[in-house]
Amino acid sequence: MISAALNSVLNFVTQKIVVLPEFLQENFVNSISRKDLNVLKISKETTNVAMKLPFANDELRLLEQIRCTITYIGNVLGLVRVLQAGCLRYAYSESRFLRKPASIISYNEEFQKLGSIDGMVTAAKIMDTAVEITHQAEAHVNFFSSLLTTVSKGLQSSEKMPLGDFYLIIPPLIIYSLDFKINGKDKIMRRGLDIVNQIIMDDGFMMGVAFVLKVTEQEKALDGLHWFGNMSEHLHQQLLSLEESKDTEQHTGNSGLTQLKIWGKTGSPISTETKKVIDKIKNYQNELELVHCSLDIAQTIIICN
């Protein structure tokens, strides 16, 4: 059963890897990689609506297709991790009781040579089966590394590297995913749990990204962009600018506080719009940090395998 499942995983991942280059057309990669990486320019006009990303409609459709494909890969790799953990647990548990000497090829054959009774031969067959299953479980533990090797060799054997510029698409993909995720959460907060089933979970996205980066050997190329650091600094500068704007509004509100009290009114030190924008930027900062940590963890898991 597990062997069949793992073979299905290999076929599935291979199919998805083959599909990816169809989305990464040369003109698309060149166009989208030249766009400003710091695209999250948040203003008061974008507090209650989806962010206006600097991508055309056809680019957004391709980004969504790529995101879904990579997420599928990551999700099935999560299944591999579960099967791997189960095999490891089973092999460890059974190895405490099954200690077959190297000189014995088969318990069944040895017991038959000794002229054992039928009950002993039956027990020997059961032990042989248990030993074989344990060996298979031990072999399945290394499936993740075998999957990496198989897919990597398949890509390297191609005359032209089909995913040579994959790392360039990661920043736009992350921005698109951040926007998708944050606005999905906003909808839940505003409308309650009625639309929770409409939110697409993409827990496997970063695992899929880490896997494709690994098999295409582009981890260092992505690191060389220094995108996470630049994006974090960009959001930080936007937040500082808004904090200064908030201080200005607060100062203006305080200056007119005396006049407002005369008429029995309460001063508003900071506008609702400014507060919403500040909260939105902080949400993006938190989600960006979470994505960065998720990618680091996914890459560590893959390296350890």
mmCIF file of C-alpha atoms in Angstrom:
data_model
loop_
_atom_site.group_PDB
_atom_site.id
_atom_site.type_symbol
_atom_site.label_atom_id
_atom_site.label_comp_id
_atom_site.label_asym_id
_atom_site.label_seq_id
_atom_site.Cartn_x
_atom_site.Cartn_y
_atom_site.Cartn_z
ATOM 1 C CA MET A 1 0.000 0.000 0.000
ATOM 2 C CA ILE A 2 2.700 2.472 0.999
ATOM 3 C CA SER A 3 4.818 1.581 -2.028
ATOM 4 C CA ALA A 4 1.858 2.278 -4.310
ATOM 5 C CA ALA A 5 1.189 5.582 -2.537
ATOM 6 C CA LEU A 6 4.813 6.689 -2.852
ATOM 7 C CA ASN A 7 4.899 5.748 -6.534
ATOM 8 C CA SER A 8 1.780 7.847 -7.030
ATOM 9 C CA VAL A 9 3.514 10.725 -5.249
ATOM 10 C CA LEU A 10 6.508 10.469 -7.578
ATOM 11 C CA ASN A 11 4.259 10.493 -10.651
ATOM 12 C CA PHE A 12 2.196 13.397 -9.311
ATOM 13 C CA VAL A 13 5.205 15.575 -8.447
ATOM 14 C CA THR A 14 6.830 14.813 -11.796
ATOM 15 C CA GLN A 15 3.659 15.821 -13.649
ATOM 16 C CA LYS A 16 3.404 19.105 -11.746
ATOM 17 C CA ILE A 17 7.084 19.913 -12.306
ATOM 18 C CA VAL A 18 6.592 19.309 -16.022
ATOM 19 C CA VAL A 19 3.580 21.654 -16.061
ATOM 20 C CA LEU A 20 5.393 24.570 -14.369
ATOM 21 C CA PRO A 21 7.540 25.601 -17.390
ATOM 22 C CA GLU A 22 4.347 26.068 -19.407
ATOM 23 C CA PHE A 23 3.445 28.963 -17.103
ATOM 24 C CA LEU A 24 6.947 30.436 -16.982
ATOM 25 C CA GLN A 25 6.980 31.826 -20.481
ATOM 26 C CA GLU A 26 10.051 33.932 -21.239
ATOM 27 C CA ASN A 27 8.122 37.142 -21.890
ATOM 28 C CA PHE A 28 6.083 36.625 -18.710
ATOM 29 C CA VAL A 29 9.154 36.104 -16.511
ATOM 30 C CA ASN A 30 10.958 39.084 -18.044
ATOM 31 C CA SER A 31 7.929 41.328 -17.646
ATOM 32 C CA ILE A 32 7.076 40.420 -14.088
ATOM 33 C CA SER A 33 10.668 40.313 -12.814
ATOM 34 C CA ARG A 34 11.265 43.893 -13.971
ATOM 35 C CA LYS A 35 8.447 45.276 -11.877
ATOM 36 C CA ASP A 36 9.218 47.113 -8.670
ATOM 37 C CA LEU A 37 9.788 44.486 -5.978
ATOM 38 C CA ASN A 38 8.468 46.846 -3.303
ATOM 39 C CA VAL A 39 4.980 46.852 -4.746
ATOM 40 C CA LEU A 40 2.987 47.121 -1.544
ATOM 41 C CA LYS A 41 2.362 50.848 -1.572
ATOM 42 C CA ILE A 42 -0.472 51.211 0.905
ATOM 43 C CA SER A 43 -2.565 54.368 1.050
ATOM 44 C CA LYS A 44 -5.769 55.470 2.749
ATOM 45 C CA GLU A 45 -7.732 54.560 -0.368
ATOM 46 C CA THR A 46 -6.823 50.860 0.011
ATOM 47 C CA THR A 47 -7.903 50.235 3.598
ATOM 48 C CA ASN A 48 -11.150 48.410 2.864
ATOM 49 C CA VAL A 49 -10.460 46.857 -0.530
ATOM 50 C CA ALA A 50 -7.971 44.436 -2.043
ATOM 51 C CA MET A 51 -4.535 45.847 -2.754
ATOM 52 C CA LYS A 52 -3.990 47.147 -6.259
ATOM 53 C CA LEU A 53 -1.094 44.957 -7.306
ATOM 54 C CA PRO A 54 1.054 46.147 -10.252
ATOM 55 C CA PHE A 55 0.183 43.114 -12.371
ATOM 56 C CA ALA A 56 -2.026 42.856 -15.437
ATOM 57 C CA ASN A 57 -5.027 40.518 -15.375
ATOM 58 C CA ASP A 58 -3.284 37.869 -17.477
ATOM 59 C CA GLU A 59 -0.272 38.029 -15.143
ATOM 60 C CA LEU A 60 -2.531 37.572 -12.121
ATOM 61 C CA ARG A 61 -4.101 34.505 -13.732
ATOM 62 C CA LEU A 62 -0.680 32.980 -14.371
ATOM 63 C CA LEU A 63 0.451 33.766 -10.825
ATOM 64 C CA GLU A 64 -2.648 32.024 -9.470
ATOM 65 C CA GLN A 65 -2.002 28.943 -11.618
ATOM 66 C CA ILE A 66 1.640 28.808 -10.530
ATOM 67 C CA ARG A 67 0.692 29.301 -6.868
ATOM 68 C CA CYS A 68 -1.842 26.465 -7.008
ATOM 69 C CA THR A 69 0.585 24.118 -8.779
ATOM 70 C CA ILE A 70 3.352 24.770 -6.257
ATOM 71 C CA THR A 71 0.897 24.386 -3.373
ATOM 72 C CA TYR A 72 -0.194 20.987 -4.732
ATOM 73 C CA ILE A 73 3.450 19.895 -4.769
ATOM 74 C CA GLY A 74 3.966 21.111 -1.202
ATOM 75 C CA ASN A 75 0.813 19.410 0.056
ATOM 76 C CA VAL A 76 1.761 16.038 -1.403
ATOM 77 C CA LEU A 77 5.244 16.414 0.106
ATOM 78 C CA GLY A 78 3.500 16.862 3.441
ATOM 79 C CA LEU A 79 1.831 13.494 2.833
ATOM 80 C CA VAL A 80 5.269 12.009 2.151
ATOM 81 C CA ARG A 81 6.472 13.351 5.492
ATOM 82 C CA VAL A 82 3.534 11.692 7.262
ATOM 83 C CA LEU A 83 4.171 8.347 5.529
ATOM 84 C CA GLN A 84 7.879 8.681 6.237
ATOM 85 C CA ALA A 85 7.250 9.276 9.940
ATOM 86 C CA GLY A 86 4.877 6.305 10.072
ATOM 87 C CA CYS A 87 7.400 4.002 8.389
ATOM 88 C CA LEU A 88 10.144 5.150 10.728
ATOM 89 C CA ARG A 89 7.965 4.535 13.768
ATOM 90 C CA TYR A 90 6.955 1.089 12.534
ATOM 91 C CA ALA A 91 10.521 0.062 11.660
ATOM 92 C CA TYR A 92 11.804 1.208 15.049
ATOM 93 C CA SER A 93 9.001 -0.563 16.901
ATOM 94 C CA GLU A 94 9.421 -3.871 15.065
ATOM 95 C CA SER A 95 13.219 -3.858 15.115
ATOM 96 C CA ARG A 96 13.148 -4.319 18.878
ATOM 97 C CA PHE A 97 11.699 -7.819 18.439
ATOM 98 C CA LEU A 98 13.038 -8.970 15.060
ATOM 99 C CA ARG A 99 16.768 -9.613 15.225
ATOM 100 C CA LYS A 100 17.533 -11.943 12.323
ATOM 101 C CA PRO A 101 21.209 -13.012 12.188
ATOM 102 C CA ALA A 102 22.997 -12.283 8.925
ATOM 103 C CA SER A 103 23.625 -16.011 8.422
ATOM 104 C CA ILE A 104 19.878 -16.729 8.272
ATOM 105 C CA ILE A 105 18.287 -15.923 4.924
ATOM 106 C CA SER A 106 14.833 -17.231 5.789
ATOM 107 C CA TYR A 107 13.364 -18.463 9.064
ATOM 108 C CA ASN A 108 11.011 -20.702 7.102
ATOM 109 C CA GLU A 109 13.840 -22.476 5.288
ATOM 110 C CA GLU A 110 15.872 -22.885 8.466
ATOM 111 C CA PHE A 111 12.946 -24.330 10.401
ATOM 112 C CA GLN A 112 12.162 -26.778 7.579
ATOM 113 C CA LYS A 113 15.772 -27.968 7.600
ATOM 114 C CA LEU A 114 15.445 -28.680 11.305
ATOM 115 C CA GLY A 115 12.323 -30.734 10.663
ATOM 116 C CA SER A 116 10.154 -28.527 12.827
ATOM 117 C CA ILE A 117 6.476 -29.178 13.326
ATOM 118 C CA ASP A 118 3.858 -27.390 11.222
ATOM 119 C CA GLY A 119 3.140 -24.812 13.922
ATOM 120 C CA MET A 120 6.801 -23.777 14.028
ATOM 121 C CA VAL A 121 6.962 -23.491 10.229
ATOM 122 C CA THR A 122 3.871 -21.273 10.221
ATOM 123 C CA ALA A 123 5.449 -19.054 12.876
ATOM 124 C CA ALA A 124 8.630 -18.884 10.791
ATOM 125 C CA LYS A 125 6.647 -17.708 7.749
ATOM 126 C CA ILE A 126 5.028 -15.000 9.857
ATOM 127 C CA MET A 127 8.457 -13.866 11.071
ATOM 128 C CA ASP A 128 9.792 -13.749 7.499
ATOM 129 C CA THR A 129 6.841 -11.604 6.460
ATOM 130 C CA ALA A 130 7.376 -9.263 9.418
ATOM 131 C CA VAL A 131 11.081 -8.918 8.608
ATOM 132 C CA GLU A 132 10.308 -8.141 4.957
ATOM 133 C CA ILE A 133 7.743 -5.488 5.912
ATOM 134 C CA THR A 134 10.242 -3.932 8.314
ATOM 135 C CA HIS A 135 12.897 -3.768 5.586
ATOM 136 C CA GLN A 136 10.391 -2.143 3.244
ATOM 137 C CA ALA A 137 9.500 0.406 5.923
ATOM 138 C CA GLU A 138 13.183 1.218 6.401
ATOM 139 C CA ALA A 139 13.538 1.724 2.651
ATOM 140 C CA HIS A 140 10.503 4.031 2.576
ATOM 141 C CA VAL A 141 12.136 6.259 5.200
ATOM 142 C CA ASN A 142 14.616 7.397 2.538
ATOM 143 C CA PHE A 143 11.948 8.060 -0.096
ATOM 144 C CA PHE A 144 12.095 11.852 0.328
ATOM 145 C CA SER A 145 15.777 11.995 -0.609
ATOM 146 C CA SER A 146 15.146 9.557 -3.480
ATOM 147 C CA LEU A 147 12.369 11.824 -4.741
ATOM 148 C CA LEU A 148 14.706 14.826 -4.694
ATOM 149 C CA THR A 149 17.395 12.907 -6.566
ATOM 150 C CA THR A 150 14.999 11.525 -9.189
ATOM 151 C CA VAL A 151 13.384 14.883 -9.976
ATOM 152 C CA SER A 152 16.750 16.698 -9.989
ATOM 153 C CA LYS A 153 18.275 14.212 -12.434
ATOM 154 C CA GLY A 154 15.206 14.445 -14.642
ATOM 155 C CA LEU A 155 15.536 18.229 -14.862
ATOM 156 C CA GLN A 156 19.305 18.134 -15.409
ATOM 157 C CA SER A 157 18.962 15.603 -18.217
ATOM 158 C CA SER A 158 16.833 18.060 -20.190
ATOM 159 C CA GLU A 159 18.648 19.792 -23.034
ATOM 160 C CA LYS A 160 17.407 23.152 -21.783
ATOM 161 C CA MET A 161 16.790 23.861 -18.118
ATOM 162 C CA PRO A 162 12.994 24.346 -18.089
ATOM 163 C CA LEU A 163 12.934 26.210 -14.760
ATOM 164 C CA GLY A 164 16.157 28.187 -15.034
ATOM 165 C CA ASP A 165 14.558 31.493 -13.974
ATOM 166 C CA PHE A 166 12.163 30.090 -11.403
ATOM 167 C CA TYR A 167 13.682 32.104 -8.536
ATOM 168 C CA LEU A 168 12.729 35.370 -10.264
ATOM 169 C CA ILE A 169 9.060 34.524 -9.943
ATOM 170 C CA ILE A 170 9.201 33.914 -6.168
ATOM 171 C CA PRO A 171 8.905 37.588 -5.019
ATOM 172 C CA PRO A 172 5.800 38.295 -7.150
ATOM 173 C CA LEU A 173 4.326 34.959 -6.046
ATOM 174 C CA ILE A 174 4.846 35.774 -2.371
ATOM 175 C CA ILE A 175 3.357 39.247 -2.794
ATOM 176 C CA TYR A 176 0.332 37.784 -4.554
ATOM 177 C CA SER A 177 -0.053 35.119 -1.847
ATOM 178 C CA LEU A 178 0.280 37.679 0.960
ATOM 179 C CA ASP A 179 -2.395 39.851 -0.574
ATOM 180 C CA PHE A 180 -4.638 36.841 -1.161
ATOM 181 C CA LYS A 181 -4.224 35.614 2.416
ATOM 182 C CA ILE A 182 -4.617 38.955 4.209
ATOM 183 C CA ASN A 183 -7.691 40.000 2.267
ATOM 184 C CA GLY A 184 -9.166 36.545 2.861
ATOM 185 C CA LYS A 185 -8.722 37.038 6.603
ATOM 186 C CA ASP A 186 -10.268 40.506 6.363
ATOM 187 C CA LYS A 187 -13.351 39.014 4.709
ATOM 188 C CA ILE A 188 -13.714 36.479 7.515
ATOM 189 C CA MET A 189 -13.406 39.208 10.153
ATOM 190 C CA ARG A 190 -15.994 41.389 8.418
ATOM 191 C CA ARG A 191 -18.524 38.712 7.429
ATOM 192 C CA GLY A 192 -18.033 36.020 10.036
ATOM 193 C CA LEU A 193 -17.562 32.300 9.418
ATOM 194 C CA ASP A 194 -20.081 32.018 6.584
ATOM 195 C CA ILE A 195 -17.385 32.297 3.912
ATOM 196 C CA VAL A 196 -14.705 30.244 5.638
ATOM 197 C CA ASN A 197 -15.165 27.456 3.073
ATOM 198 C CA GLN A 198 -14.343 29.922 0.305
ATOM 199 C CA ILE A 199 -10.845 30.556 1.666
ATOM 200 C CA ILE A 200 -8.237 28.385 -0.047
ATOM 201 C CA MET A 201 -5.683 26.951 2.362
ATOM 202 C CA ASP A 202 -2.131 27.032 1.021
ATOM 203 C CA ASP A 203 -0.151 25.543 3.886
ATOM 204 C CA GLY A 204 1.985 23.613 1.399
ATOM 205 C CA PHE A 205 2.972 26.648 -0.661
ATOM 206 C CA MET A 206 6.334 27.350 0.987
ATOM 207 C CA MET A 207 7.227 23.643 1.084
ATOM 208 C CA GLY A 208 6.551 23.508 -2.645
ATOM 209 C CA VAL A 209 8.682 26.603 -3.222
ATOM 210 C CA ALA A 210 11.546 25.123 -1.197
ATOM 211 C CA PHE A 211 11.316 21.830 -3.112
ATOM 212 C CA VAL A 212 11.423 23.437 -6.568
ATOM 213 C CA LEU A 213 14.290 25.704 -5.504
ATOM 214 C CA LYS A 214 16.182 22.636 -4.280
ATOM 215 C CA VAL A 215 15.722 20.474 -7.376
ATOM 216 C CA THR A 216 16.642 23.413 -9.644
ATOM 217 C CA GLU A 217 19.570 24.438 -7.396
ATOM 218 C CA GLN A 218 18.385 28.049 -7.162
ATOM 219 C CA GLU A 219 18.409 28.612 -3.386
ATOM 220 C CA LYS A 220 21.481 30.858 -3.564
ATOM 221 C CA ALA A 221 20.066 32.744 -6.541
ATOM 222 C CA LEU A 222 16.977 33.653 -4.497
ATOM 223 C CA ASP A 223 19.111 34.626 -1.502
ATOM 224 C CA GLY A 224 21.146 36.865 -3.807
ATOM 225 C CA LEU A 225 18.074 38.998 -4.482
ATOM 226 C CA HIS A 226 17.954 39.992 -0.770
ATOM 227 C CA TRP A 227 14.250 40.409 -1.347
ATOM 228 C CA PHE A 228 12.969 39.625 2.129
ATOM 229 C CA GLY A 229 15.299 42.193 3.688
ATOM 230 C CA ASN A 230 14.417 44.837 1.102
ATOM 231 C CA MET A 231 10.700 44.186 1.452
ATOM 232 C CA SER A 232 10.863 44.319 5.234
ATOM 233 C CA GLU A 233 12.724 47.633 5.092
ATOM 234 C CA HIS A 234 10.216 49.002 2.579
ATOM 235 C CA LEU A 235 7.281 48.215 4.870
ATOM 236 C CA HIS A 236 9.176 49.620 7.849
ATOM 237 C CA GLN A 237 9.752 52.915 6.049
ATOM 238 C CA GLN A 238 6.086 53.111 5.088
ATOM 239 C CA LEU A 239 5.123 52.525 8.695
ATOM 240 C CA LEU A 240 7.491 55.249 9.911
ATOM 241 C CA SER A 241 6.011 57.671 7.396
ATOM 242 C CA LEU A 242 2.498 56.926 8.607
ATOM 243 C CA GLU A 243 3.555 57.196 12.237
ATOM 244 C CA GLU A 244 4.845 60.690 11.490
ATOM 245 C CA SER A 245 1.544 61.469 9.787
ATOM 246 C CA LYS A 246 -0.284 60.165 12.844
ATOM 247 C CA ASP A 247 1.772 62.400 15.131
ATOM 248 C CA THR A 248 0.934 65.377 12.930
ATOM 249 C CA GLU A 249 -2.778 64.567 13.064
ATOM 250 C CA GLN A 250 -2.592 64.091 16.812
ATOM 251 C CA HIS A 251 -0.842 67.432 17.254
ATOM 252 C CA THR A 252 -3.450 69.141 15.086
ATOM 253 C CA GLY A 253 -6.246 67.496 17.048
ATOM 254 C CA ASN A 254 -4.774 68.587 20.360
ATOM 255 C CA SER A 255 -4.402 72.190 19.194
ATOM 256 C CA GLY A 256 -8.126 72.386 18.539
ATOM 257 C CA LEU A 257 -9.140 70.391 21.600
ATOM 258 C CA THR A 258 -9.864 73.477 23.692
ATOM 259 C CA GLN A 259 -12.205 74.893 21.067
ATOM 260 C CA LEU A 260 -14.008 71.556 20.732
ATOM 261 C CA LYS A 261 -14.553 71.328 24.494
ATOM 262 C CA ILE A 262 -16.272 74.708 24.422
ATOM 263 C CA TRP A 263 -18.929 73.202 22.157
ATOM 264 C CA GLY A 264 -19.092 69.984 24.184
ATOM 265 C CA LYS A 265 -17.318 67.828 21.546
ATOM 266 C CA THR A 266 -14.449 65.356 21.901
ATOM 267 C CA GLY A 267 -11.278 65.705 19.832
ATOM 268 C CA SER A 268 -10.130 62.844 17.590
ATOM 269 C CA PRO A 269 -6.324 62.571 17.892
ATOM 270 C CA ILE A 270 -5.958 60.176 14.936
ATOM 271 C CA SER A 271 -8.201 59.504 11.959
ATOM 272 C CA THR A 272 -9.786 56.100 11.476
ATOM 273 C CA GLU A 273 -8.303 55.865 7.976
ATOM 274 C CA THR A 274 -4.740 56.360 9.216
ATOM 275 C CA LYS A 275 -5.186 53.744 11.930
ATOM 276 C CA LYS A 276 -6.538 51.227 9.403
ATOM 277 C CA VAL A 277 -3.573 51.771 7.098
ATOM 278 C CA ILE A 278 -1.115 51.340 9.981
ATOM 279 C CA ASP A 279 -2.845 48.117 11.018
ATOM 280 C CA LYS A 280 -2.756 46.833 7.425
ATOM 281 C CA ILE A 281 0.985 47.459 7.114
ATOM 282 C CA LYS A 282 1.601 45.698 10.427
ATOM 283 C CA ASN A 283 -0.416 42.745 9.116
ATOM 284 C CA TYR A 284 1.787 42.611 6.029
ATOM 285 C CA GLN A 285 4.909 42.773 8.208
ATOM 286 C CA ASN A 286 3.703 39.863 10.353
ATOM 287 C CA GLU A 287 2.690 37.755 7.357
ATOM 288 C CA LEU A 288 5.973 38.476 5.559
ATOM 289 C CA GLU A 289 7.942 37.373 8.616
ATOM 290 C CA LEU A 290 5.814 34.228 8.846
ATOM 291 C CA VAL A 291 6.426 33.437 5.161
ATOM 292 C CA HIS A 292 10.178 33.944 5.572
ATOM 293 C CA CYS A 293 10.266 31.634 8.608
ATOM 294 C CA SER A 294 8.125 29.056 6.796
ATOM 295 C CA LEU A 295 10.524 29.040 3.851
ATOM 296 C CA ASP A 296 13.522 28.627 6.173
ATOM 297 C CA ILE A 297 11.833 25.710 7.952
ATOM 298 C CA ALA A 298 10.824 24.060 4.672
ATOM 299 C CA GLN A 299 14.368 24.359 3.314
ATOM 300 C CA THR A 300 15.762 22.910 6.551
ATOM 301 C CA ILE A 301 13.389 19.926 6.342
ATOM 302 C CA ILE A 302 14.440 19.242 2.761
ATOM 303 C CA ILE A 303 18.149 19.565 3.574
ATOM 304 C CA CYS A 304 17.803 17.170 6.520
ATOM 305 C CA ASN A 305 16.280 14.582 4.185
#
